[in-house]
């Protein structure tokens, strides 16, 4: 069931989104050679809790941390750990949700640690750009397939591949609401986008093949070929004035 939000609810979602965005920014600032992903998670969690918000991911489906931190060939759902030390040249995808006054903000960003390879830089840039291509397509009257095809067209033209095992989603009082928002699709197909819909668009883009596999911890998902993967996400609202990003820090 797709839940349309009122103006008041959209304002509340913007508050939750701001906290999630600031937590993400603070987590990104902590990315430096030698830091553990456990430490980055601790910093993000502390910030969210200081705002009177709840780290949405903590305990979600049994997830043991507040942020998913996915380094290099890890696509999504990396579990923060004292044993995972970030090194110069790594790319670090951080996905953070905050629940505030009953609404969820969900966002992700891939941060470079120091100087990264030209290949990594190009992948991050294309993935971030593809998110904005998807957002641009999120106009009332368009359909879900318009978003996915915009993302897909952008990254495939650059030789990258779209992860299909995981998709974006409606977001609101719950982190995962209807509809699903794939990062691939056919223009003009799928659920029609209506004013008041709030969705998380989150391209997960691989440098190599699109295939992924989940490790025995049940969470950590890596690229099938061991190549790099990047992940960017915003929660947005469909409005009569076009798409509005809810997960902005300022
Ligand atoms: Mg999400």
PDB file of N, CA, C and O in Angstrom, residues 126-180:
ATOM      1  N   UNK A 126      29.805   8.817 -11.367  1.00  0.00           N
ATOM      2  CA  UNK A 126      28.700   8.343 -12.209  1.00  0.00           C
ATOM      3  C   UNK A 126      27.523   7.879 -11.353  1.00  0.00           C
ATOM      4  O   UNK A 126      26.358   8.109 -11.703  1.00  0.00           O
ATOM      5  N   UNK A 127      27.814   7.244 -10.227  1.00  0.00           N
ATOM      6  CA  UNK A 127      26.728   6.755  -9.371  1.00  0.00           C
ATOM      7  C   UNK A 127      25.971   7.927  -8.759  1.00  0.00           C
ATOM      8  O   UNK A 127      24.729   7.944  -8.736  1.00  0.00           O
ATOM      9  N   UNK A 128      26.711   8.933  -8.287  1.00  0.00           N
ATOM     10  CA  UNK A 128      26.049  10.110  -7.717  1.00  0.00           C
ATOM     11  C   UNK A 128      25.226  10.833  -8.780  1.00  0.00           C
ATOM     12  O   UNK A 128      24.078  11.223  -8.535  1.00  0.00           O
ATOM     13  N   UNK A 129      25.805  10.990  -9.976  1.00  0.00           N
ATOM     14  CA  UNK A 129      25.069  11.647 -11.059  1.00  0.00           C
ATOM     15  C   UNK A 129      23.806  10.862 -11.407  1.00  0.00           C
ATOM     16  O   UNK A 129      22.754  11.444 -11.700  1.00  0.00           O
ATOM     17  N   UNK A 130      23.912   9.535 -11.383  1.00  0.00           N
ATOM     18  CA  UNK A 130      22.746   8.717 -11.751  1.00  0.00           C
ATOM     19  C   UNK A 130      21.617   8.889 -10.750  1.00  0.00           C
ATOM     20  O   UNK A 130      20.438   8.826 -11.108  1.00  0.00           O
ATOM     21  N   UNK A 131      21.994   9.135  -9.481  1.00  0.00           N
ATOM     22  CA  UNK A 131      20.959   9.418  -8.475  1.00  0.00           C
ATOM     23  C   UNK A 131      20.188  10.675  -8.877  1.00  0.00           C
ATOM     24  O   UNK A 131      18.950  10.708  -8.833  1.00  0.00           O
ATOM     25  N   UNK A 132      20.926  11.711  -9.284  1.00  0.00           N
ATOM     26  CA  UNK A 132      20.245  12.956  -9.662  1.00  0.00           C
ATOM     27  C   UNK A 132      19.444  12.803 -10.948  1.00  0.00           C
ATOM     28  O   UNK A 132      18.381  13.429 -11.104  1.00  0.00           O
ATOM     29  N   UNK A 133      19.900  11.931 -11.859  1.00  0.00           N
ATOM     30  CA  UNK A 133      19.105  11.618 -13.050  1.00  0.00           C
ATOM     31  C   UNK A 133      17.776  10.964 -12.629  1.00  0.00           C
ATOM     32  O   UNK A 133      16.718  11.278 -13.158  1.00  0.00           O
ATOM     33  N   UNK A 134      17.870  10.057 -11.662  1.00  0.00           N
ATOM     34  CA  UNK A 134      16.662   9.398 -11.159  1.00  0.00           C
ATOM     35  C   UNK A 134      15.729  10.391 -10.484  1.00  0.00           C
ATOM     36  O   UNK A 134      14.508  10.355 -10.684  1.00  0.00           O
ATOM     37  N   UNK A 135      16.304  11.273  -9.689  1.00  0.00           N
ATOM     38  CA  UNK A 135      15.484  12.277  -8.984  1.00  0.00           C
ATOM     39  C   UNK A 135      14.773  13.180  -9.999  1.00  0.00           C
ATOM     40  O   UNK A 135      13.586  13.480  -9.854  1.00  0.00           O
ATOM     41  N   UNK A 136      15.498  13.585 -11.031  1.00  0.00           N
ATOM     42  CA  UNK A 136      14.900  14.450 -12.065  1.00  0.00           C
ATOM     43  C   UNK A 136      13.676  13.799 -12.710  1.00  0.00           C
ATOM     44  O   UNK A 136      12.734  14.482 -13.111  1.00  0.00           O
ATOM     45  N   UNK A 137      13.718  12.477 -12.804  1.00  0.00           N
ATOM     46  CA  UNK A 137      12.610  11.752 -13.451  1.00  0.00           C
ATOM     47  C   UNK A 137      11.435  11.537 -12.501  1.00  0.00           C
ATOM     48  O   UNK A 137      10.370  11.069 -12.921  1.00  0.00           O
ATOM     49  N   UNK A 138      11.615  11.882 -11.225  1.00  0.00           N
ATOM     50  CA  UNK A 138      10.578  11.618 -10.209  1.00  0.00           C
ATOM     51  C   UNK A 138       9.556  12.753 -10.180  1.00  0.00           C
ATOM     52  O   UNK A 138       9.414  13.469  -9.187  1.00  0.00           O
ATOM     53  N   UNK A 139       8.862  12.905 -11.292  1.00  0.00           N
ATOM     54  CA  UNK A 139       7.858  13.967 -11.440  1.00  0.00           C
ATOM     55  C   UNK A 139       6.474  13.347 -11.318  1.00  0.00           C
ATOM     56  O   UNK A 139       6.228  12.255 -11.837  1.00  0.00           O
ATOM     57  N   UNK A 140       5.571  14.074 -10.656  1.00  0.00           N
ATOM     58  CA  UNK A 140       4.181  13.617 -10.576  1.00  0.00           C
ATOM     59  C   UNK A 140       3.675  13.364 -11.994  1.00  0.00           C
ATOM     60  O   UNK A 140       3.902  14.176 -12.898  1.00  0.00           O
ATOM     61  N   UNK A 141       3.032  12.224 -12.190  1.00  0.00           N
ATOM     62  CA  UNK A 141       2.523  11.861 -13.511  1.00  0.00           C
ATOM     63  C   UNK A 141       3.445  10.891 -14.239  1.00  0.00           C
ATOM     64  O   UNK A 141       2.986  10.132 -15.091  1.00  0.00           O
ATOM     65  N   UNK A 142       4.738  10.933 -13.921  1.00  0.00           N
ATOM     66  CA  UNK A 142       5.651   9.915 -14.452  1.00  0.00           C
ATOM     67  C   UNK A 142       5.397   8.592 -13.750  1.00  0.00           C
ATOM     68  O   UNK A 142       4.557   8.505 -12.847  1.00  0.00           O
ATOM     69  N   UNK A 143       6.162   7.585 -14.119  1.00  0.00           N
ATOM     70  CA  UNK A 143       6.030   6.275 -13.490  1.00  0.00           C
ATOM     71  C   UNK A 143       7.374   5.809 -12.937  1.00  0.00           C
ATOM     72  O   UNK A 143       8.423   6.343 -13.289  1.00  0.00           O
ATOM     73  N   UNK A 144       7.276   4.807 -12.051  1.00  0.00           N
ATOM     74  CA  UNK A 144       8.478   4.264 -11.411  1.00  0.00           C
ATOM     75  C   UNK A 144       9.538   3.869 -12.449  1.00  0.00           C
ATOM     76  O   UNK A 144      10.724   4.081 -12.252  1.00  0.00           O
ATOM     77  N   UNK A 145       9.081   3.314 -13.572  1.00  0.00           N
ATOM     78  CA  UNK A 145      10.023   2.890 -14.618  1.00  0.00           C
ATOM     79  C   UNK A 145      10.810   4.047 -15.201  1.00  0.00           C
ATOM     80  O   UNK A 145      11.920   3.848 -15.738  1.00  0.00           O
ATOM     81  N   UNK A 146      10.269   5.247 -15.129  1.00  0.00           N
ATOM     82  CA  UNK A 146      11.001   6.413 -15.639  1.00  0.00           C
ATOM     83  C   UNK A 146      12.222   6.702 -14.762  1.00  0.00           C
ATOM     84  O   UNK A 146      13.264   7.132 -15.264  1.00  0.00           O
ATOM     85  N   UNK A 147      12.077   6.471 -13.462  1.00  0.00           N
ATOM     86  CA  UNK A 147      13.203   6.688 -12.545  1.00  0.00           C
ATOM     87  C   UNK A 147      14.291   5.651 -12.829  1.00  0.00           C
ATOM     88  O   UNK A 147      15.457   5.984 -13.065  1.00  0.00           O
ATOM     89  N   UNK A 148      13.882   4.381 -12.816  1.00  0.00           N
ATOM     90  CA  UNK A 148      14.855   3.308 -13.007  1.00  0.00           C
ATOM     91  C   UNK A 148      15.563   3.393 -14.346  1.00  0.00           C
ATOM     92  O   UNK A 148      16.778   3.193 -14.442  1.00  0.00           O
ATOM     93  N   UNK A 149      14.812   3.723 -15.388  1.00  0.00           N
ATOM     94  CA  UNK A 149      15.454   3.762 -16.703  1.00  0.00           C
ATOM     95  C   UNK A 149      16.411   4.936 -16.798  1.00  0.00           C
ATOM     96  O   UNK A 149      17.443   4.845 -17.459  1.00  0.00           O
ATOM     97  N   UNK A 150      16.110   6.043 -16.098  1.00  0.00           N
ATOM     98  CA  UNK A 150      17.032   7.194 -16.113  1.00  0.00           C
ATOM     99  C   UNK A 150      18.358   6.832 -15.455  1.00  0.00           C
ATOM    100  O   UNK A 150      19.435   7.150 -15.966  1.00  0.00           O
ATOM    101  N   UNK A 151      18.274   6.128 -14.324  1.00  0.00           N
ATOM    102  CA  UNK A 151      19.489   5.683 -13.628  1.00  0.00           C
ATOM    103  C   UNK A 151      20.261   4.704 -14.518  1.00  0.00           C
ATOM    104  O   UNK A 151      21.470   4.849 -14.751  1.00  0.00           O
ATOM    105  N   UNK A 152      19.548   3.721 -15.013  1.00  0.00           N
ATOM    106  CA  UNK A 152      20.171   2.650 -15.800  1.00  0.00           C
ATOM    107  C   UNK A 152      20.849   3.190 -17.055  1.00  0.00           C
ATOM    108  O   UNK A 152      22.001   2.843 -17.345  1.00  0.00           O
ATOM    109  N   UNK A 153      20.149   4.039 -17.766  1.00  0.00           N
ATOM    110  CA  UNK A 153      20.686   4.579 -19.015  1.00  0.00           C
ATOM    111  C   UNK A 153      21.997   5.323 -18.727  1.00  0.00           C
ATOM    112  O   UNK A 153      22.986   5.169 -19.425  1.00  0.00           O
ATOM    113  N   UNK A 154      21.972   6.118 -17.658  1.00  0.00           N
ATOM    114  CA  UNK A 154      23.135   6.941 -17.341  1.00  0.00           C
ATOM    115  C   UNK A 154      24.369   6.083 -17.037  1.00  0.00           C
ATOM    116  O   UNK A 154      25.453   6.333 -17.550  1.00  0.00           O
ATOM    117  N   UNK A 155      24.206   5.076 -16.209  1.00  0.00           N
ATOM    118  CA  UNK A 155      25.394   4.306 -15.796  1.00  0.00           C
ATOM    119  C   UNK A 155      25.821   3.289 -16.857  1.00  0.00           C
ATOM    120  O   UNK A 155      27.020   3.089 -17.060  1.00  0.00           O
ATOM    121  N   UNK A 156      24.863   2.689 -17.542  1.00  0.00           N
ATOM    122  CA  UNK A 156      25.250   1.696 -18.554  1.00  0.00           C
ATOM    123  C   UNK A 156      25.972   2.358 -19.720  1.00  0.00           C
ATOM    124  O   UNK A 156      26.865   1.754 -20.329  1.00  0.00           O
ATOM    125  N   UNK A 157      25.627   3.604 -20.021  1.00  0.00           N
ATOM    126  CA  UNK A 157      26.325   4.340 -21.088  1.00  0.00           C
ATOM    127  C   UNK A 157      27.797   4.535 -20.735  1.00  0.00           C
ATOM    128  O   UNK A 157      28.626   4.787 -21.614  1.00  0.00           O
ATOM    129  N   UNK A 158      28.110   4.444 -19.456  1.00  0.00           N
ATOM    130  CA  UNK A 158      29.492   4.624 -19.001  1.00  0.00           C
ATOM    131  C   UNK A 158      30.183   3.292 -18.682  1.00  0.00           C
ATOM    132  O   UNK A 158      31.264   3.276 -18.085  1.00  0.00           O
ATOM    133  N   UNK A 159      29.527   2.197 -19.024  1.00  0.00           N
ATOM    134  CA  UNK A 159      30.148   0.882 -18.876  1.00  0.00           C
ATOM    135  C   UNK A 159      29.961   0.231 -17.518  1.00  0.00           C
ATOM    136  O   UNK A 159      30.589  -0.793 -17.230  1.00  0.00           O
ATOM    137  N   UNK A 160      29.100   0.806 -16.683  1.00  0.00           N
ATOM    138  CA  UNK A 160      28.860   0.239 -15.347  1.00  0.00           C
ATOM    139  C   UNK A 160      27.592  -0.616 -15.363  1.00  0.00           C
ATOM    140  O   UNK A 160      26.818  -0.596 -16.317  1.00  0.00           O
ATOM    141  N   UNK A 161      27.378  -1.331 -14.265  1.00  0.00           N
ATOM    142  CA  UNK A 161      26.159  -2.139 -14.213  1.00  0.00           C
ATOM    143  C   UNK A 161      25.366  -1.871 -12.940  1.00  0.00           C
ATOM    144  O   UNK A 161      25.918  -1.510 -11.894  1.00  0.00           O
ATOM    145  N   UNK A 162      24.063  -2.042 -13.085  1.00  0.00           N
ATOM    146  CA  UNK A 162      23.104  -1.761 -12.016  1.00  0.00           C
ATOM    147  C   UNK A 162      22.871  -3.028 -11.201  1.00  0.00           C
ATOM    148  O   UNK A 162      22.574  -4.082 -11.766  1.00  0.00           O
ATOM    149  N   UNK A 163      22.985  -2.912  -9.887  1.00  0.00           N
ATOM    150  CA  UNK A 163      22.629  -4.026  -9.009  1.00  0.00           C
ATOM    151  C   UNK A 163      21.108  -4.194  -9.038  1.00  0.00           C
ATOM    152  O   UNK A 163      20.368  -3.218  -8.901  1.00  0.00           O
ATOM    153  N   UNK A 164      20.665  -5.418  -9.236  1.00  0.00           N
ATOM    154  CA  UNK A 164      19.222  -5.667  -9.341  1.00  0.00           C
ATOM    155  C   UNK A 164      18.642  -6.378  -8.122  1.00  0.00           C
ATOM    156  O   UNK A 164      17.429  -6.410  -7.927  1.00  0.00           O
ATOM    157  N   UNK A 165      19.520  -6.929  -7.315  1.00  0.00           N
ATOM    158  CA  UNK A 165      19.070  -7.691  -6.146  1.00  0.00           C
ATOM    159  C   UNK A 165      18.458  -6.772  -5.090  1.00  0.00           C
ATOM    160  O   UNK A 165      17.603  -7.196  -4.317  1.00  0.00           O
ATOM    161  N   UNK A 166      18.930  -5.520  -5.059  1.00  0.00           N
ATOM    162  CA  UNK A 166      18.407  -4.562  -4.083  1.00  0.00           C
ATOM    163  C   UNK A 166      17.877  -3.352  -4.830  1.00  0.00           C
ATOM    164  O   UNK A 166      18.410  -2.984  -5.881  1.00  0.00           O
ATOM    165  N   UNK A 167      16.852  -2.732  -4.261  1.00  0.00           N
ATOM    166  CA  UNK A 167      16.186  -1.619  -4.950  1.00  0.00           C
ATOM    167  C   UNK A 167      15.836  -0.528  -3.939  1.00  0.00           C
ATOM    168  O   UNK A 167      15.865  -0.761  -2.723  1.00  0.00           O
ATOM    169  N   UNK A 168      15.496   0.645  -4.444  1.00  0.00           N
ATOM    170  CA  UNK A 168      14.961   1.698  -3.590  1.00  0.00           C
ATOM    171  C   UNK A 168      13.533   1.366  -3.187  1.00  0.00           C
ATOM    172  O   UNK A 168      12.994   0.320  -3.550  1.00  0.00           O
ATOM    173  N   UNK A 169      12.909   2.281  -2.447  1.00  0.00           N
ATOM    174  CA  UNK A 169      11.658   1.938  -1.776  1.00  0.00           C
ATOM    175  C   UNK A 169      10.902   3.178  -1.336  1.00  0.00           C
ATOM    176  O   UNK A 169      11.500   4.248  -1.162  1.00  0.00           O
ATOM    177  N   UNK A 170       9.608   3.003  -1.115  1.00  0.00           N
ATOM    178  CA  UNK A 170       8.867   4.035  -0.421  1.00  0.00           C
ATOM    179  C   UNK A 170       9.437   4.193   0.976  1.00  0.00           C
ATOM    180  O   UNK A 170      10.007   3.258   1.539  1.00  0.00           O
ATOM    181  N   UNK A 171       9.301   5.409   1.531  1.00  0.00           N
ATOM    182  CA  UNK A 171       9.814   5.674   2.872  1.00  0.00           C
ATOM    183  C   UNK A 171       8.821   6.604   3.562  1.00  0.00           C
ATOM    184  O   UNK A 171       8.189   7.433   2.909  1.00  0.00           O
ATOM    185  N   UNK A 172       8.681   6.447   4.871  1.00  0.00           N
ATOM    186  CA  UNK A 172       7.708   7.292   5.577  1.00  0.00           C
ATOM    187  C   UNK A 172       7.743   6.972   7.052  1.00  0.00           C
ATOM    188  O   UNK A 172       8.785   7.092   7.699  1.00  0.00           O
ATOM    189  N   UNK A 173       6.588   6.547   7.591  1.00  0.00           N
ATOM    190  CA  UNK A 173       6.556   6.134   8.980  1.00  0.00           C
ATOM    191  C   UNK A 173       7.390   4.860   9.155  1.00  0.00           C
ATOM    192  O   UNK A 173       7.890   4.572  10.237  1.00  0.00           O
ATOM    193  N   UNK A 174       7.497   4.110   8.071  1.00  0.00           N
ATOM    194  CA  UNK A 174       8.375   2.934   8.061  1.00  0.00           C
ATOM    195  C   UNK A 174       9.510   3.156   7.075  1.00  0.00           C
ATOM    196  O   UNK A 174       9.360   3.896   6.099  1.00  0.00           O
ATOM    197  N   UNK A 175      10.625   2.485   7.336  1.00  0.00           N
ATOM    198  CA  UNK A 175      11.765   2.656   6.428  1.00  0.00           C
ATOM    199  C   UNK A 175      11.454   2.091   5.049  1.00  0.00           C
ATOM    200  O   UNK A 175      11.829   2.691   4.051  1.00  0.00           O
ATOM    201  N   UNK A 176      10.792   0.953   5.009  1.00  0.00           N
ATOM    202  CA  UNK A 176      10.493   0.332   3.721  1.00  0.00           C
ATOM    203  C   UNK A 176       8.990   0.293   3.512  1.00  0.00           C
ATOM    204  O   UNK A 176       8.286  -0.481   4.135  1.00  0.00           O
ATOM    205  N   UNK A 177       8.523   1.155   2.629  1.00  0.00           N
ATOM    206  CA  UNK A 177       7.116   1.168   2.250  1.00  0.00           C
ATOM    207  C   UNK A 177       7.031   0.849   0.755  1.00  0.00           C
ATOM    208  O   UNK A 177       8.032   0.819   0.054  1.00  0.00           O
ATOM    209  N   UNK A 178       5.820   0.669   0.274  1.00  0.00           N
ATOM    210  CA  UNK A 178       5.616   0.560  -1.174  1.00  0.00           C
ATOM    211  C   UNK A 178       5.745   1.952  -1.776  1.00  0.00           C
ATOM    212  O   UNK A 178       5.484   2.935  -1.088  1.00  0.00           O
ATOM    213  N   UNK A 179       6.100   2.061  -3.020  1.00  0.00           N
ATOM    214  CA  UNK A 179       6.445   0.979  -3.950  1.00  0.00           C
ATOM    215  C   UNK A 179       7.930   0.676  -3.926  1.00  0.00           C
ATOM    216  O   UNK A 179       8.700   1.418  -3.335  1.00  0.00           O
ATOM    217  N   UNK A 180       8.325  -0.423  -4.560  1.00  0.00           N
ATOM    218  CA  UNK A 180       9.741  -0.660  -4.833  1.00  0.00           C
ATOM    219  C   UNK A 180      10.195   0.306  -5.915  1.00  0.00           C
ATOM    220  O   UNK A 180       9.424   0.651  -6.809  1.00  0.00           O
TER     221      UNK A 180
END
